[in-house]
XYZ file of C-alpha atoms in Angstrom:
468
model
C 121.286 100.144 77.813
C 122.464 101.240 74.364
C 121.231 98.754 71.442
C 124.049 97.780 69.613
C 123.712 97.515 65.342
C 123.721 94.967 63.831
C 126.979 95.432 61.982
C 128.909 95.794 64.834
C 127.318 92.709 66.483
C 128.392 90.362 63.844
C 132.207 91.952 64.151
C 132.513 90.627 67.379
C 134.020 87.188 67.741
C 131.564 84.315 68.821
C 133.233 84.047 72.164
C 132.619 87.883 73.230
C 129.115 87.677 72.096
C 128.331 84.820 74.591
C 130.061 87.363 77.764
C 127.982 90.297 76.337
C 124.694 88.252 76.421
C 125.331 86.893 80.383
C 126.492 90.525 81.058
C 123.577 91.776 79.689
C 121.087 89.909 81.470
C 123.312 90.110 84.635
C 122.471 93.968 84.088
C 118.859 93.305 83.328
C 118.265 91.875 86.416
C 120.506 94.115 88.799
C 118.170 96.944 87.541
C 115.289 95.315 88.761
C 116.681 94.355 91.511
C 117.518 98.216 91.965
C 114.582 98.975 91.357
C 112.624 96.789 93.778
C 114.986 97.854 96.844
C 114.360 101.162 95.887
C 111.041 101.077 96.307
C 111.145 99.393 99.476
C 113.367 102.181 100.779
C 110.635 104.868 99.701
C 107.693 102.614 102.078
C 105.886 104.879 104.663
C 102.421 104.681 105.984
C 101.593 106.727 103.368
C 102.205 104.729 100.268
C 101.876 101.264 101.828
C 100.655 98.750 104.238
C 102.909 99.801 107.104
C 101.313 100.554 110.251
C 101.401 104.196 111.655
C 104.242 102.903 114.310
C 106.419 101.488 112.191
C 107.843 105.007 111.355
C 109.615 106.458 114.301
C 108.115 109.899 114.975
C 111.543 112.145 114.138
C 111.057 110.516 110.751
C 107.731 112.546 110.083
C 107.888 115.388 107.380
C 108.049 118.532 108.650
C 104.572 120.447 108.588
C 104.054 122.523 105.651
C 105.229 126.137 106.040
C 101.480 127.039 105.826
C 99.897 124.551 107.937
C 97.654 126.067 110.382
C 99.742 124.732 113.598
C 103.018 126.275 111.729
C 104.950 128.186 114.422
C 102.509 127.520 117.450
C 104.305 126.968 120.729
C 103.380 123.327 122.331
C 99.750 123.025 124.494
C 96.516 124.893 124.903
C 96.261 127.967 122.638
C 94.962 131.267 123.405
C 91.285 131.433 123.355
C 90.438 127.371 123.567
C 88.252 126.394 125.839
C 89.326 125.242 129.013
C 88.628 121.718 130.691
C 88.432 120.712 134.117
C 87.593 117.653 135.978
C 83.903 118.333 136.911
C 82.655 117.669 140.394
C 80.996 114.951 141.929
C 77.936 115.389 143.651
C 77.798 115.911 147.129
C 76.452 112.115 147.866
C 80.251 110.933 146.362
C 81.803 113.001 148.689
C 83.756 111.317 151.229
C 84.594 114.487 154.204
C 83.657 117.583 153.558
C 85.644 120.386 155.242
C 83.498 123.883 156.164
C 85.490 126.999 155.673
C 83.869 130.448 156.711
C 86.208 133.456 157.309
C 86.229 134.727 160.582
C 86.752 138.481 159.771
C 85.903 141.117 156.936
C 89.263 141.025 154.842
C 88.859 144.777 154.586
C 87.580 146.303 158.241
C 88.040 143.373 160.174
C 84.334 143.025 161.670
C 83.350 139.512 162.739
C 81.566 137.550 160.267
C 78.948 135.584 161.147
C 76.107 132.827 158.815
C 76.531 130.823 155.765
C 76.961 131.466 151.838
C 73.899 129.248 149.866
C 76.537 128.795 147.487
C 79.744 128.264 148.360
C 82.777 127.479 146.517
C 83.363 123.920 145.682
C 86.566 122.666 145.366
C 87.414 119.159 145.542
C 90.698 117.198 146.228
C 91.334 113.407 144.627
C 93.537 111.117 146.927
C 94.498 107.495 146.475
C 93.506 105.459 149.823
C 96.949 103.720 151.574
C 96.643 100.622 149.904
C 96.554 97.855 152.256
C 95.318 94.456 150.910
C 92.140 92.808 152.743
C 93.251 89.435 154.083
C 90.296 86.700 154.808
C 91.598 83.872 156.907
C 89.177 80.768 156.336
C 89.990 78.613 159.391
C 88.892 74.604 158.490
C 88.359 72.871 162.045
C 88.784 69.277 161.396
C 86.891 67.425 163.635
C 86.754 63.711 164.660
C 83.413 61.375 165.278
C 82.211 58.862 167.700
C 83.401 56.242 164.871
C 86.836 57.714 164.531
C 86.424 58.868 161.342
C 87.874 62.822 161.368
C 85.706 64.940 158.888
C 87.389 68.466 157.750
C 85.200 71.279 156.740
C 85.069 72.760 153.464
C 85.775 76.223 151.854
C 82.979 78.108 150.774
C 81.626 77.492 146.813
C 83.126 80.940 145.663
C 86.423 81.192 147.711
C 89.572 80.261 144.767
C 91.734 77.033 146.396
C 94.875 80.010 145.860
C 95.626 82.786 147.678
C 94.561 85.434 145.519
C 90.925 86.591 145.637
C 88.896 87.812 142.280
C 89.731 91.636 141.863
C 93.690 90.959 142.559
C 93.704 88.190 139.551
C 91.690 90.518 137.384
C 93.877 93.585 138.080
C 97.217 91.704 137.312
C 95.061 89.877 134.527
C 94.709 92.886 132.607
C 98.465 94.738 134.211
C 99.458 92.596 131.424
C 96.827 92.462 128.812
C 95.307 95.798 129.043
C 98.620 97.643 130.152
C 100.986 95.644 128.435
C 103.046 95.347 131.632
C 105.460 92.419 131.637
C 105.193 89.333 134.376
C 108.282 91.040 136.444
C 106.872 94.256 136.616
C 103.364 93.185 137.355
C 105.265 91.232 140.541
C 107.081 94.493 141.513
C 103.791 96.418 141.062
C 102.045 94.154 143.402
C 104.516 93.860 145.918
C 105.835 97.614 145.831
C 102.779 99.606 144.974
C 99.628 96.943 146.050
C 101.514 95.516 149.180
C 100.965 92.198 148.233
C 104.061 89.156 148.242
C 103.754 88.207 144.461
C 106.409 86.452 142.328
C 106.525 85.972 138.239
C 105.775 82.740 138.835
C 102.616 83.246 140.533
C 101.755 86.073 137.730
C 101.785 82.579 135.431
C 99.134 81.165 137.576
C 96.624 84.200 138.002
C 97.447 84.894 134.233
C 95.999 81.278 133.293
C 92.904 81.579 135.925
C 92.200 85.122 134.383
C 92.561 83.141 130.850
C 90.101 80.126 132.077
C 87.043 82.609 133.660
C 87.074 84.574 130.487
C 86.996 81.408 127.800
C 83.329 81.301 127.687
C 82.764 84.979 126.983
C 85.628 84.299 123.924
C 83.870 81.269 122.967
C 80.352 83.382 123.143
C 82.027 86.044 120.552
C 83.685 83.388 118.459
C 79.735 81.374 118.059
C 78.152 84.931 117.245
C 80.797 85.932 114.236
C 79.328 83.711 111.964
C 76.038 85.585 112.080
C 76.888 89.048 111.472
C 76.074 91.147 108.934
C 79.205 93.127 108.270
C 82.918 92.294 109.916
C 86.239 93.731 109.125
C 88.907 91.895 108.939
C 92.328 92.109 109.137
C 96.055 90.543 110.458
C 99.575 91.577 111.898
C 102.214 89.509 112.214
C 103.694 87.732 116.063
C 105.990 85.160 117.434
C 104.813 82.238 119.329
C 107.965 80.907 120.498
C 110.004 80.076 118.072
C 107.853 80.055 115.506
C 106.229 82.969 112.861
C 102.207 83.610 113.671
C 99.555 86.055 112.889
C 97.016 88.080 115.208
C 94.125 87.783 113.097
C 90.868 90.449 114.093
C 87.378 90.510 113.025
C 85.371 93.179 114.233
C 81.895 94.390 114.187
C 79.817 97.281 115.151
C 79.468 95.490 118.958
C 82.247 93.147 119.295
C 85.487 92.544 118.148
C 87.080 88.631 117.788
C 90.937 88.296 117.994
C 92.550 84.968 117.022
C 96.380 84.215 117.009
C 97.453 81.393 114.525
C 100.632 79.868 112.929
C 99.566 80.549 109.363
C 97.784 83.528 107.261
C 96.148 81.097 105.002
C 92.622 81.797 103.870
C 91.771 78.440 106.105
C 91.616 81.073 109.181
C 89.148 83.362 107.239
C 87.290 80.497 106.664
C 87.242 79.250 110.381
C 86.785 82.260 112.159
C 83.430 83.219 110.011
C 82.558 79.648 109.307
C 80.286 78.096 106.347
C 77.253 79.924 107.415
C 78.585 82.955 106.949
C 76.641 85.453 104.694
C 77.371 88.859 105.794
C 79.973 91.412 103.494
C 83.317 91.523 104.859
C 85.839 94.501 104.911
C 89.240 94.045 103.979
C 92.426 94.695 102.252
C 93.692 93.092 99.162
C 94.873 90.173 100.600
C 93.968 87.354 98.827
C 93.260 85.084 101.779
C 89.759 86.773 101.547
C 89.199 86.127 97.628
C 86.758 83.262 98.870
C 84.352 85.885 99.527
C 81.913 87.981 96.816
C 80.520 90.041 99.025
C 83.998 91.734 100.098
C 84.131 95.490 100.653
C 87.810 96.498 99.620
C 89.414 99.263 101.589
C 89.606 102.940 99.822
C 92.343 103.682 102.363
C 94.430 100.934 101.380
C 93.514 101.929 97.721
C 94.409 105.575 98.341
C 97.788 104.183 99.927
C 98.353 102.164 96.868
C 97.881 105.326 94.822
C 100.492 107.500 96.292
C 103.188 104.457 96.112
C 102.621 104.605 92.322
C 102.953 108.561 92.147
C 106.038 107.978 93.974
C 107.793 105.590 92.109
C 107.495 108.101 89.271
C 108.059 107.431 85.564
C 105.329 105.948 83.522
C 103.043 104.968 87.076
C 102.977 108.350 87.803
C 100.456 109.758 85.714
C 97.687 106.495 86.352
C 98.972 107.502 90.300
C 97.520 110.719 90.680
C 94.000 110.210 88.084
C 93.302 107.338 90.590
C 94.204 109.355 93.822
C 91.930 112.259 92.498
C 88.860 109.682 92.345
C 89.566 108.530 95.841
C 89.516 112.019 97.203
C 86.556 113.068 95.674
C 85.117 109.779 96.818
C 86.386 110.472 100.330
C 84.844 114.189 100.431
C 81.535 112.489 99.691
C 82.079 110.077 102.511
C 83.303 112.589 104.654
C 80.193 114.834 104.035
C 77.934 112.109 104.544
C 79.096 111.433 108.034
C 79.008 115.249 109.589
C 75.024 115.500 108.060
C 76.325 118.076 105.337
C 74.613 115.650 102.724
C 72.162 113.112 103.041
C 73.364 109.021 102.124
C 71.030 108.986 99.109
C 72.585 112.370 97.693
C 76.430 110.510 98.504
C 75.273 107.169 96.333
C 74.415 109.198 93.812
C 77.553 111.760 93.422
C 79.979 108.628 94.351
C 78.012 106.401 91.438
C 79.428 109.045 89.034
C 83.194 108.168 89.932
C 82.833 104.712 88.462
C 83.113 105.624 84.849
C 86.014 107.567 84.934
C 87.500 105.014 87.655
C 86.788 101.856 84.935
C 88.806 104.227 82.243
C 91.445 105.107 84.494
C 91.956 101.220 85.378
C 91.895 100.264 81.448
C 94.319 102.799 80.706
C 96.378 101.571 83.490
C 96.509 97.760 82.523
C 98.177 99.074 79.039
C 100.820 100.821 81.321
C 104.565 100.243 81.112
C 104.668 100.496 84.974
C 104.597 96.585 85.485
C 103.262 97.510 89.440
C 101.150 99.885 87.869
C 99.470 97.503 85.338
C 99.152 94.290 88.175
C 97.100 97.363 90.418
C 95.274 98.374 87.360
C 94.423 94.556 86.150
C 93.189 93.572 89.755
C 91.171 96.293 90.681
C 89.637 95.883 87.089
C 88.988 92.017 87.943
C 87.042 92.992 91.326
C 85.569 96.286 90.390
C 82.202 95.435 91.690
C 84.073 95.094 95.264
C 85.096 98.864 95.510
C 80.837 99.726 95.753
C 79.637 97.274 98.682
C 79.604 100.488 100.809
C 76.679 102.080 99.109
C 74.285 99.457 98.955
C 74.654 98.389 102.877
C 74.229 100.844 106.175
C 76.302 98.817 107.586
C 79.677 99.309 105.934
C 82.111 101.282 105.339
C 84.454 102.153 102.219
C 87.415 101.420 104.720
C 88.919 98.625 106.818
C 89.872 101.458 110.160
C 87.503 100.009 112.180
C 90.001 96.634 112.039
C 92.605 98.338 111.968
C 92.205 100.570 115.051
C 90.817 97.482 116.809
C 94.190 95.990 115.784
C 96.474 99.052 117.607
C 96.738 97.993 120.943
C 97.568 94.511 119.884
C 100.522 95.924 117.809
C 102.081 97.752 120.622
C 101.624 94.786 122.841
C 103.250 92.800 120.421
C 106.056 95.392 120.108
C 106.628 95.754 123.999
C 106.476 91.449 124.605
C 107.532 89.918 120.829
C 104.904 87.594 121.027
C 104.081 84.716 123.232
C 105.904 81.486 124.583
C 103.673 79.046 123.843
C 99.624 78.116 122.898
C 98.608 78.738 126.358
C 100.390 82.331 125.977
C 98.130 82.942 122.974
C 95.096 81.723 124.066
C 95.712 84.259 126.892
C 95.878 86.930 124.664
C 93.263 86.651 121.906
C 90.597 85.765 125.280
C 91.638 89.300 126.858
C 92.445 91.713 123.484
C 88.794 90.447 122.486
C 87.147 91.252 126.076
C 88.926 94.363 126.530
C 88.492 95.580 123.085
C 84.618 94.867 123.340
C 84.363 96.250 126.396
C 85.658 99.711 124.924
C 83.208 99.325 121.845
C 80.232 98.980 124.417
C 81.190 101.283 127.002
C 81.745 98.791 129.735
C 84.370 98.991 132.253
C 86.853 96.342 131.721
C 88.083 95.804 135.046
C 84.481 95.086 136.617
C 83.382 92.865 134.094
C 86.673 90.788 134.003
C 86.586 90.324 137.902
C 82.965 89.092 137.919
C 84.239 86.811 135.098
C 86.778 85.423 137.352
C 84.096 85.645 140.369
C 81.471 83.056 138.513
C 84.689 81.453 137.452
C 85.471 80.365 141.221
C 81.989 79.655 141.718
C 81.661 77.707 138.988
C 78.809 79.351 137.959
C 78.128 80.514 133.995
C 80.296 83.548 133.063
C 79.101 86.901 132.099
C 77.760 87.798 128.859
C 79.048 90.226 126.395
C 76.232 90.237 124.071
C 73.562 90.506 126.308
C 71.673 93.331 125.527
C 73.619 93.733 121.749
């Protein structure tokens, strides 16, 4: 806005001045205002916190005109190398079907003995599915005394009419394949031949939620003594009401936990007083309670390119700090594929913090007011960006959260949250089984039906850090 002199200011007449002053700062604040929704218009998953699939895939740039896929026709490419299901040995085998020609395909002679080595091929087929139905038949009988006794069902058969492996499957129809209750109920009776309702998907959703409590509870006890966790939170509905998946994962488990507030009180109850491992996270400062905090060079990198966006006076502090985060991430990167040993990555990465402590002084002078808060509070926890080279253990980024949080995003998208506590408990108790189970290399539907087994038995659940 053009200053005005002041000559001309004291020409104007009292009355005027007073509209030009509450049009000026009507201005003044439009601009910002501008300005902020401006820069909520330019968020991607590049330059923010948005998850990958919160950008619809047509809204992707278009590969560079020299990108190495540019111009390729969709699938395999010529010269890749080609996968096939390999066979199963002969023992799996179910029938096996002899061919042998019967005549020479050329002169017609008779053929006649056996090839050592024959051709293999093998066909996959599903079974018809028909349901095994055990009818327990309780004989009531009556004694000498009149009194009628009635006999009992077996420790380990459920009081219901659904056995282990069915409440397990449509356990995890929903939790694993983010099915809803009405299609799990069509599924059953349409595919599975089995009379199910969505009311009776309630009750085998609840049993599948009881058996597996204990192995929840098991991770939950074990958090507080880890060494490293990364932590991290997305948004829900429970009902009516606003809530927050909240996941902390480690090299061997992973905890999920859905609550009605992001406060730093969750932090503090899911890793609990005797906590004194290092923690991975974002800025967020529901974690400030914790020193040892690694913060995340992908959010940081993120962070970067919003501020070379935004242009104008950020722009210049934008790229110096995204040049420092590549470099650091070609160390990293090297480190990981053996091209460099860890020592020789501490040692090139310890050179980046000199010229990262300038860049961040020069940035708090910045006119950029988003530029200078970055700057200031990066500068204030500096000796948080480093964790990562003093402990095995960690990482200089939060993915391994953030993957773990993926399937529990697109859940959420497909259901918009639970109905109720009971609803959550559900789905913290199965995200955290199934998620573990894909960190340890366990098949999930097994281990959840011999959760549900003990569960009928009541008999103590299966472990998943046995072994860890």
């Amino acid at each position: 806005m053009t200053r005005m002199s002041p000559e001309l200011w004291e020409r104007i007449p009292p009355e005027a001045q007073v509209i030009f002053l509450e049009m000026a700062q009507t201005i003044k604040r439009l601009e910002a205002r501008v300005a902020e929704l401006e820069r909520r218009a330019g968020m991607t998953p590049q330059n923010s916190s948005l998850p990958p699939s919160s950008q619809h895939p047509h809204a992707r740039p278009a590969p560079k005109p020299n990108s190495s896929g540019q111009g390729r026709k969709p699938g395999g490419q010529p010269g890749h190398t080609k996968h096939e299901r390999a066979l199963v040995s002969p023992e799996r085998v179910h029938k096996t079907v002899i061919l042998k020609p019967d005549a020479c395909r050329r002169c017609g002679t008779r053929l006649r003995g056996s090839d050592p080595d024959p051709l293999r091929h093998q066909v996959w087929e599903l079974p018809e599915i028909q349901p095994t139905i055990t009818e327990y038949q309780r004989h009531r009988l009556t004694c000498a005394c009149g009194t009628t006794t009635c006999a009992s069902l077996p420790r380990d058969v459920p009081t219901g009419q659904s056995g282990p492996r069915l409440v397990a499957l449509v356990t995890l129809l929903m939790a694993h394949f983010r099915q809803s209750k009405r299609r799990v109920s069509l599924f059953c009776e349409s595919v599975l031949n089995t009379p199910c309702s969505p009311g009776l998907v309630v009750k085998l959703q609840h049993i599948g939620a009881q058996a597996v409590a204990p192995c929840y509870d098991e991770l939950a006890a074990a958090l507080p003594q880890a060494e490293a966790v990364n932590l991290d939170e997305t948004g829900t509905k429970q009902g009516p009401h606003k809530g927050w998946i909240w996941v902390a994962a480690t090299a061997a488990y992973t905890l999920f936990a859905i609550r009605l507030t992001r406060s730093a009180q969750v932090a503090r109850e899911l890793l609990g007083a005797a906590f004194r491992g290092v923690i991975t996270t974002d800025r967020y400062g529901g974690y400030n309670d914790y020193r040892r905090r690694q913060v995340c060079w992908a959010h940081l990198l993120r962070d970067f390119q919003a501020l070379i966006d935004a242009g104008g006076a950020g722009k210049r502090i934008g790229l110096r700090l995204r040049e420092v985060a590549r470099e650091l991430f070609g160390h990293w990167q090297r480190v990981r594929d053996g091209t460099i040993t860890r020592e020789t990555m501490r040692r090139h990465i310890h050179r980046l913090k000199y010229p990262l402590w300038e860049i961040l002084e020069d940035g708090q002078r910045c006119r950029h007011a988003p530029t200078a808060a970055l700057c200031r509070d990066l500068f204030e926890r500096f000796d948080q960006l480093w964790l990562f080279l003093e402990h095995s253990d960690v990482e200089p980024t939060n993915n391994a959260a953030e993957r773990a949080l993926r399937h529990a995003v697109i859940w959420r998208k497909l259901s918009f949250g639970t109905k109720s506590a009971g609803g959550s408990r559900f789905v913290e108790r199965l995200l955290s089984v199934i998620e573990t189970c894909r960190q340890q290399d366990r098949a999930v539907l097994p281990f959840v039906t011999q959760a549900i087994e003990r569960h009928f038995a009541q008999r103590n659940a299966p472990s998943l850090l046995r072994g860890v």
